[in-house]
Amino acid sequence: QGNSLRETVNNMFYFVYNYIQYVPDSSVREQVRRPLRTLWDRKGDCDCYAVLIASMCNNLNIPFKFRIAAYGGRPNYQHVYVVVPSASGDLICDPVVDKPFYEKQPSKYKDFPKK
């Protein structure tokens, strides 16, 4: 946990980015791991990253939403990551990309806030 919301999201990004290896699921089987499993295996794909980060947010009482995204005009969504609303704008937490607060521009997206 950091001294501010932005610093906390930055810390979560770098923890996952540095300690959890990105490994895509096989093309025939999608696997969404629980946070503890992702930590144990030290690997996962975007949905595993998102579930782990959402769990950290939940435990720190930080509001968040999942964002699913499609790219290149494709009709199906291909990616998911966590967005943390803040007074200064959304804080993107997507360790699939190489820097915190960065969002590869989707052709369409949909947000799912925590209820």
XYZ file of C-alpha atoms in Angstrom:
115
model
C 0.000 0.000 0.000
C 1.304 3.427 -0.908
C 0.783 6.898 0.521
C -1.832 7.715 -2.116
C -4.292 5.873 -4.326
C -2.053 6.447 -7.368
C 1.017 5.093 -5.549
C -0.944 2.047 -4.355
C -2.133 1.227 -7.893
C 1.434 1.750 -9.130
C 2.702 -0.689 -6.460
C 0.110 -3.299 -7.454
C 1.070 -2.924 -11.112
C 4.783 -3.432 -10.442
C 4.221 -6.320 -8.043
C 2.294 -8.273 -10.678
C 4.511 -7.078 -13.542
C 7.724 -8.130 -11.777
C 6.624 -11.318 -10.000
C 3.964 -12.977 -12.146
C 5.072 -14.221 -15.557
C 2.626 -13.644 -18.393
C 1.736 -17.013 -19.941
C -1.294 -17.202 -22.236
C -3.756 -20.047 -21.839
C -3.892 -22.695 -24.520
C -6.122 -21.945 -27.492
C -8.508 -24.764 -26.500
C -8.825 -24.126 -22.743
C -9.377 -20.920 -20.822
C -8.242 -20.983 -17.202
C -9.077 -18.243 -14.701
C -6.939 -18.822 -11.636
C -7.812 -17.773 -8.112
C -5.447 -15.127 -6.697
C -3.622 -17.592 -4.445
C -3.107 -19.992 -7.359
C -1.674 -17.198 -9.515
C 0.697 -16.254 -6.686
C 1.663 -19.891 -6.145
C 2.240 -20.615 -9.848
C 3.791 -17.167 -10.438
C 2.212 -17.170 -13.886
C -1.052 -16.313 -15.560
C -2.687 -14.408 -18.371
C -4.682 -11.166 -18.404
C -7.698 -12.583 -16.596
C -5.495 -14.049 -13.869
C -3.760 -10.667 -13.527
C -7.113 -8.890 -13.327
C -8.515 -11.241 -10.681
C -5.340 -10.912 -8.573
C -5.329 -7.099 -8.786
C -9.070 -6.959 -8.073
C -8.490 -9.101 -4.991
C -5.788 -6.709 -3.776
C -8.123 -3.752 -4.370
C -10.939 -5.506 -2.548
C -8.718 -6.241 0.462
C -7.611 -2.603 0.580
C -11.204 -1.316 0.186
C -10.321 0.331 -3.130
C -13.219 0.624 -5.593
C -12.428 -0.892 -8.992
C -13.996 -2.139 -12.168
C -13.061 -4.753 -14.715
C -12.661 -3.478 -18.263
C -12.993 -5.878 -21.169
C -11.554 -4.646 -24.444
C -11.533 -5.468 -28.133
C -8.893 -4.312 -30.592
C -8.633 -3.759 -34.312
C -12.383 -3.581 -34.841
C -12.878 -7.216 -33.854
C -16.379 -8.065 -32.632
C -15.222 -10.202 -29.675
C -13.513 -8.969 -26.530
C -9.924 -10.226 -26.211
C -8.526 -8.611 -23.070
C -9.431 -7.726 -19.469
C -7.775 -5.473 -16.902
C -8.576 -3.418 -13.803
C -9.506 0.250 -13.724
C -9.518 2.191 -10.448
C -11.696 5.322 -10.501
C -10.122 8.404 -8.930
C -10.960 12.081 -8.634
C -8.299 12.889 -11.244
C -9.473 10.213 -13.698
C -9.304 6.468 -14.099
C -6.118 4.704 -13.007
C -5.395 1.844 -15.404
C -3.731 -1.238 -13.920
C -2.818 -3.579 -16.785
C 0.483 -5.422 -16.214
C 0.283 -6.938 -19.712
C 1.618 -3.596 -20.980
C 5.030 -2.296 -19.967
C 4.098 0.759 -17.917
C 1.553 1.651 -15.235
C -1.496 3.790 -16.019
C -1.194 3.018 -19.733
C -4.063 1.666 -21.766
C -3.645 0.302 -25.263
C -6.465 2.054 -27.089
C -9.320 -0.431 -27.622
C -11.703 -0.232 -30.550
C -14.457 -0.939 -28.005
C -14.680 -1.697 -24.304
C -17.141 -2.384 -21.544
C -16.741 -1.774 -17.801
C -18.053 -3.975 -15.016
C -18.029 -2.177 -11.669
C -17.913 -4.056 -8.383
C -21.364 -4.278 -6.833
